[in-house]
Coordinates of N, CA and C in Angstrom, one line a residue:
M1 N 105.9 115.1 51.3 CA 104.6 115.6 51.8 C 104.4 115.1 53.2
P2 N 104.1 116.0 54.2 CA 103.9 115.5 55.5 C 102.6 114.7 55.7
E3 N 102.7 113.8 56.6 CA 101.5 113.0 56.9 C 100.8 113.6 58.0
F4 N 99.4 113.6 57.9 CA 98.6 114.2 59.0 C 98.1 113.2 59.9
E5 N 98.2 113.5 61.2 CA 97.8 112.5 62.2 C 96.3 112.8 62.5
D6 N 95.7 111.8 63.0 CA 94.3 112.0 63.5 C 94.3 113.0 64.6
P7 N 93.3 113.8 64.8 CA 93.2 114.7 65.9 C 93.2 114.0 67.2
P8 N 93.7 114.6 68.3 CA 93.6 114.0 69.6 C 92.2 113.6 69.9
A9 N 92.0 112.6 70.8 CA 90.6 112.2 71.2 C 89.9 113.3 71.9
S10 N 90.6 114.3 72.5 CA 89.9 115.3 73.3 C 89.2 116.4 72.4
V11 N 89.5 116.4 71.1 CA 88.9 117.3 70.2 C 87.5 116.7 69.8
P12 N 86.4 117.4 70.1 CA 85.1 116.9 69.8 C 84.8 116.9 68.3
D13 N 84.1 115.9 67.8 CA 83.7 115.9 66.4 C 82.5 116.8 66.3
P14 N 82.6 117.8 65.4 CA 81.5 118.8 65.2 C 80.2 118.2 64.8
N15 N 80.2 117.0 64.2 CA 79.0 116.4 63.7 C 78.4 115.5 64.8
D16 N 79.1 115.4 66.0 CA 78.6 114.5 67.0 C 78.2 115.4 68.2
F17 N 76.9 115.6 68.4 CA 76.4 116.4 69.5 C 75.1 115.7 70.1
E18 N 74.9 116.1 71.3 CA 73.7 115.6 72.1 C 72.6 116.5 71.8
S19 N 71.4 116.0 71.9 CA 70.2 116.8 71.6 C 70.0 117.9 72.7
E20 N 70.5 117.7 73.9 CA 70.5 118.8 74.9 C 71.3 120.0 74.5
D21 N 72.4 119.8 73.7 CA 73.2 120.9 73.1 C 72.3 121.7 72.2
A22 N 71.5 121.1 71.4 CA 70.6 121.8 70.5 C 69.6 122.6 71.3
D23 N 69.1 122.1 72.4 CA 68.2 122.8 73.2 C 68.9 124.1 73.8
I24 N 70.1 124.0 74.1 CA 70.9 125.2 74.6 C 71.0 126.2 73.5
D25 N 71.3 125.8 72.3 CA 71.4 126.7 71.2 C 70.1 127.4 70.9
E26 N 69.0 126.6 71.0 CA 67.7 127.2 70.8 C 67.3 128.2 71.9
R27 N 67.7 127.9 73.1 CA 67.4 128.9 74.2 C 68.2 130.1 74.0
L28 N 69.5 130.0 73.6 CA 70.3 131.2 73.3 C 69.7 132.0 72.2
E29 N 69.2 131.4 71.1 CA 68.6 132.1 70.0 C 67.3 132.8 70.5
L30 N 66.5 132.1 71.3 CA 65.3 132.7 71.9 C 65.6 133.9 72.7
R31 N 66.6 133.8 73.6 CA 67.0 134.9 74.5 C 67.5 136.1 73.6
A32 N 68.3 135.8 72.6 CA 68.8 136.9 71.7 C 67.7 137.6 71.0
A33 N 66.7 136.8 70.5 CA 65.5 137.4 69.8 C 64.7 138.2 70.8
F34 N 64.5 137.8 72.0 CA 63.8 138.5 73.0 C 64.5 139.8 73.3
S35 N 65.8 139.8 73.5 CA 66.6 141.0 73.8 C 66.5 142.0 72.6
E36 N 66.5 141.5 71.4 CA 66.4 142.4 70.2 C 65.0 143.0 70.2
T37 N 64.0 142.2 70.5 CA 62.6 142.8 70.5 C 62.5 143.9 71.6
L38 N 63.0 143.6 72.7 CA 63.0 144.6 73.8 C 63.7 145.9 73.3
T39 N 64.8 145.8 72.7 CA 65.6 146.9 72.2 C 64.8 147.7 71.2
Q40 N 64.1 147.0 70.3 CA 63.3 147.7 69.2 C 62.1 148.4 69.8
H41 N 61.7 148.0 71.0 CA 60.5 148.6 71.6 C 60.8 149.5 72.8
G42 N 62.0 150.1 72.7 CA 62.4 151.1 73.7 C 63.1 150.7 75.0
F43 N 63.6 149.5 75.0 CA 64.3 149.0 76.2 C 65.7 148.6 75.8
P44 N 66.6 149.6 75.4 CA 67.9 149.3 75.1 C 68.7 148.8 76.3
D45 N 69.8 148.2 76.1 CA 70.7 147.8 77.1 C 70.0 146.9 78.2
T46 N 69.4 145.9 77.7 CA 68.6 145.0 78.6 C 69.4 143.7 78.7
L47 N 69.7 143.3 79.9 CA 70.3 142.0 80.1 C 69.2 141.0 80.3
V48 N 69.2 139.9 79.5 CA 68.1 138.9 79.6 C 68.8 137.7 80.3
L49 N 68.2 137.3 81.4 CA 68.7 136.2 82.2 C 67.8 135.0 82.0
T50 N 68.4 133.8 82.2 CA 67.6 132.6 82.2 C 66.8 132.6 83.5
R51 N 65.8 131.8 83.5 CA 65.0 131.7 84.7 C 65.8 131.2 85.9
E52 N 66.7 130.3 85.6 CA 67.6 129.7 86.7 C 68.5 130.8 87.3
R53 N 69.0 131.7 86.5 CA 69.9 132.7 87.0 C 69.1 133.8 87.7
A54 N 67.9 134.0 87.3 CA 67.0 135.0 88.0 C 66.9 134.7 89.5
E55 N 66.9 133.5 89.9 CA 66.8 133.1 91.3 C 67.9 133.8 92.1
D56 N 69.1 134.1 91.4 CA 70.2 134.8 92.1 C 69.9 136.2 92.4
I57 N 68.9 136.8 91.8 CA 68.5 138.2 92.0 C 67.3 138.3 92.9
F58 N 66.3 137.4 92.8 CA 65.1 137.6 93.6 C 65.2 137.2 95.0
H59 N 65.9 138.0 95.7 CA 66.1 137.9 97.1 C 65.9 139.3 97.7
D60 N 65.2 139.4 98.8 CA 64.8 140.8 99.2 C 66.0 141.7 99.4
R61 N 67.1 141.2 100.0 CA 68.3 142.1 100.2 C 68.9 142.5 98.9
R62 N 69.0 141.5 97.9 CA 69.6 141.9 96.6 C 68.8 142.9 95.9
I63 N 67.5 142.7 96.0 CA 66.6 143.7 95.3 C 66.8 145.1 96.0
D64 N 66.9 145.1 97.3 CA 67.2 146.4 98.0 C 68.5 147.0 97.5
L65 N 69.6 146.2 97.3 CA 70.8 146.7 96.8 C 70.7 147.3 95.4
L66 N 69.9 146.6 94.5 CA 69.7 147.0 93.1 C 68.9 148.3 93.1
D67 N 67.8 148.3 93.9 CA 67.0 149.5 94.0 C 67.8 150.7 94.4
H68 N 68.7 150.5 95.4 CA 69.5 151.6 95.9 C 70.5 152.1 94.9
L69 N 71.1 151.1 94.2 CA 72.1 151.5 93.1 C 71.5 152.2 91.9
K70 N 70.2 152.0 91.7 CA 69.5 152.6 90.7 C 69.5 154.2 90.9
D71 N 69.4 154.6 92.1 CA 69.3 156.0 92.5 C 70.5 156.6 93.1
H72 N 71.5 155.8 93.5 CA 72.6 156.3 94.2 C 73.9 155.7 93.7
E73 N 75.0 156.4 93.9 CA 76.3 155.9 93.5 C 77.3 155.9 94.7
P74 N 77.2 154.9 95.5 CA 78.0 154.8 96.7 C 79.5 154.8 96.3
D75 N 80.4 155.3 97.1 CA 81.8 155.3 96.8 C 82.5 153.9 96.9
S76 N 81.8 153.0 97.7 CA 82.5 151.7 97.9 C 81.4 150.7 98.4
V77 N 81.8 149.5 98.5 CA 81.0 148.4 99.0 C 80.6 148.8 100.5
R78 N 81.6 149.2 101.2 CA 81.4 149.6 102.6 C 80.4 150.7 102.7
A79 N 80.5 151.7 101.9 CA 79.5 152.8 101.9 C 78.1 152.3 101.6
L80 N 78.0 151.4 100.6 CA 76.7 150.9 100.3 C 76.1 150.2 101.5
A81 N 76.9 149.3 102.1 CA 76.4 148.6 103.3 C 76.0 149.5 104.4
E82 N 76.8 150.6 104.6 CA 76.4 151.5 105.7 C 75.1 152.3 105.3
E83 N 75.0 152.7 104.0 CA 73.8 153.4 103.6 C 72.5 152.6 103.8
L84 N 72.6 151.3 103.6 CA 71.4 150.4 103.8 C 71.3 149.7 105.1
G85 N 72.4 149.9 106.0 CA 72.3 149.2 107.3 C 72.5 147.7 107.3
Y86 N 73.3 147.2 106.3 CA 73.6 145.8 106.1 C 75.0 145.6 106.5
D87 N 75.3 144.3 106.9 CA 76.7 143.9 107.1 C 77.5 144.0 105.8
K88 N 78.7 144.5 105.9 CA 79.6 144.7 104.7 C 79.9 143.4 104.1
G89 N 80.2 142.3 104.9 CA 80.5 141.0 104.3 C 79.4 140.4 103.5
V90 N 78.2 140.6 104.0 CA 77.0 140.1 103.4 C 76.7 140.8 102.1
V91 N 76.9 142.1 102.1 CA 76.7 143.0 100.9 C 77.8 142.6 99.9
S92 N 79.0 142.4 100.3 CA 80.1 142.1 99.4 C 79.8 140.7 98.7
R93 N 79.3 139.7 99.4 CA 79.0 138.4 98.8 C 77.8 138.6 97.8
D94 N 76.8 139.4 98.2 CA 75.6 139.6 97.3 C 76.1 140.3 96.0
L95 N 77.0 141.3 96.2 CA 77.4 142.0 95.0 C 78.3 141.1 94.1
Q96 N 79.1 140.2 94.7 CA 79.9 139.3 93.9 C 79.0 138.4 93.1
K97 N 77.9 137.9 93.7 CA 77.0 137.1 92.9 C 76.4 137.9 91.8
L98 N 76.0 139.1 92.1 CA 75.3 139.9 91.0 C 76.3 140.3 89.9
A99 N 77.6 140.4 90.3 CA 78.6 140.7 89.3 C 78.9 139.5 88.4
R100 N 78.8 138.3 89.0 CA 79.1 137.1 88.2 C 78.0 136.9 87.2
I101 N 76.8 137.3 87.4 CA 75.7 137.2 86.4 C 75.5 138.5 85.6
D102 N 76.5 139.4 85.7 CA 76.6 140.6 84.8 C 75.6 141.7 85.1
V103 N 75.0 141.7 86.3 CA 74.0 142.7 86.7 C 74.7 144.0 87.2
I104 N 75.8 143.8 87.9 CA 76.5 145.0 88.3 C 78.0 144.9 87.9
E105 N 78.7 146.0 88.0 CA 80.1 146.1 87.7 C 80.7 146.9 88.8
Y106 N 82.0 146.9 88.9 CA 82.8 147.8 89.8 C 83.5 148.8 89.1
V107 N 83.5 150.0 89.6 CA 84.3 151.1 89.1 C 85.4 151.4 90.2
E108 N 86.6 151.5 89.7 CA 87.7 151.8 90.6 C 87.6 153.2 91.1
E109 N 87.5 153.4 92.4 CA 87.5 154.8 93.0 C 88.7 154.9 93.9
G110 N 89.9 155.1 93.5 CA 91.1 155.1 94.3 C 91.3 153.7 94.7
R111 N 91.3 153.4 96.0 CA 91.6 152.0 96.5 C 90.3 151.2 96.6
A112 N 89.1 151.9 96.5 CA 87.8 151.3 96.7 C 87.2 150.9 95.4
K113 N 86.4 149.9 95.5 CA 85.6 149.4 94.3 C 84.2 149.9 94.5
A114 N 83.7 150.7 93.6 CA 82.3 151.3 93.7 C 81.4 150.5 92.9
P115 N 80.4 149.8 93.5 CA 79.4 149.1 92.7 C 78.5 150.0 91.9
R116 N 78.2 149.5 90.6 CA 77.3 150.3 89.8 C 76.5 149.2 89.0
L117 N 75.2 149.7 88.7 CA 74.4 148.8 87.8 C 75.1 148.8 86.4
K118 N 75.1 147.6 85.8 CA 75.7 147.5 84.5 C 74.8 147.7 83.3
H119 N 73.5 147.5 83.5 CA 72.5 147.6 82.5 C 71.4 148.5 82.9
N120 N 70.7 149.0 81.9 CA 69.5 149.9 82.2 C 68.3 149.0 82.6
H121 N 68.3 147.8 82.1 CA 67.1 146.9 82.4 C 67.6 145.5 82.6
V122 N 66.9 144.7 83.4 CA 67.2 143.2 83.5 C 65.8 142.6 83.3
A123 N 65.8 141.6 82.4 CA 64.6 140.9 82.1 C 64.8 139.4 82.2
I124 N 63.8 138.6 82.5 CA 63.9 137.2 82.6 C 63.4 136.6 81.3
E125 N 64.1 135.5 80.7 CA 63.6 134.9 79.5 C 62.2 134.5 79.6
P126 N 61.5 134.5 78.5 CA 60.1 134.0 78.5 C 60.0 132.6 79.0
V127 N 58.9 132.3 79.7 CA 58.6 131.0 80.3 C 58.4 130.0 79.2
V128 N 57.8 130.4 78.1 CA 57.6 129.4 77.0 C 58.7 129.3 76.0

């Protein structure tokens, strides 16, 4: 019969956790419940962001980008920048940040990447 070794020290003990980990789980549950409530009340496909992540959106230029994408489908990042009169590099960086937090996605259009809104709605988790 083979002998079993103790697990390596890098494997966390599931019974050993910090109270802040429990706070994170509670926030995830709250965010999921909030999202479900929004869906039940006519707001399907709603991305719920933490208050901290919302700071990445609430910037005048990023709001302009999102407002424009709501009504238009530019062929590329360059086209979006030209349509709004912004520098392409600045728009590209803003879009990368929005993509990292799951607000936009890119659709391949030949050699270009066309930015698109990924969700119908974006909401911020409740303050309480």
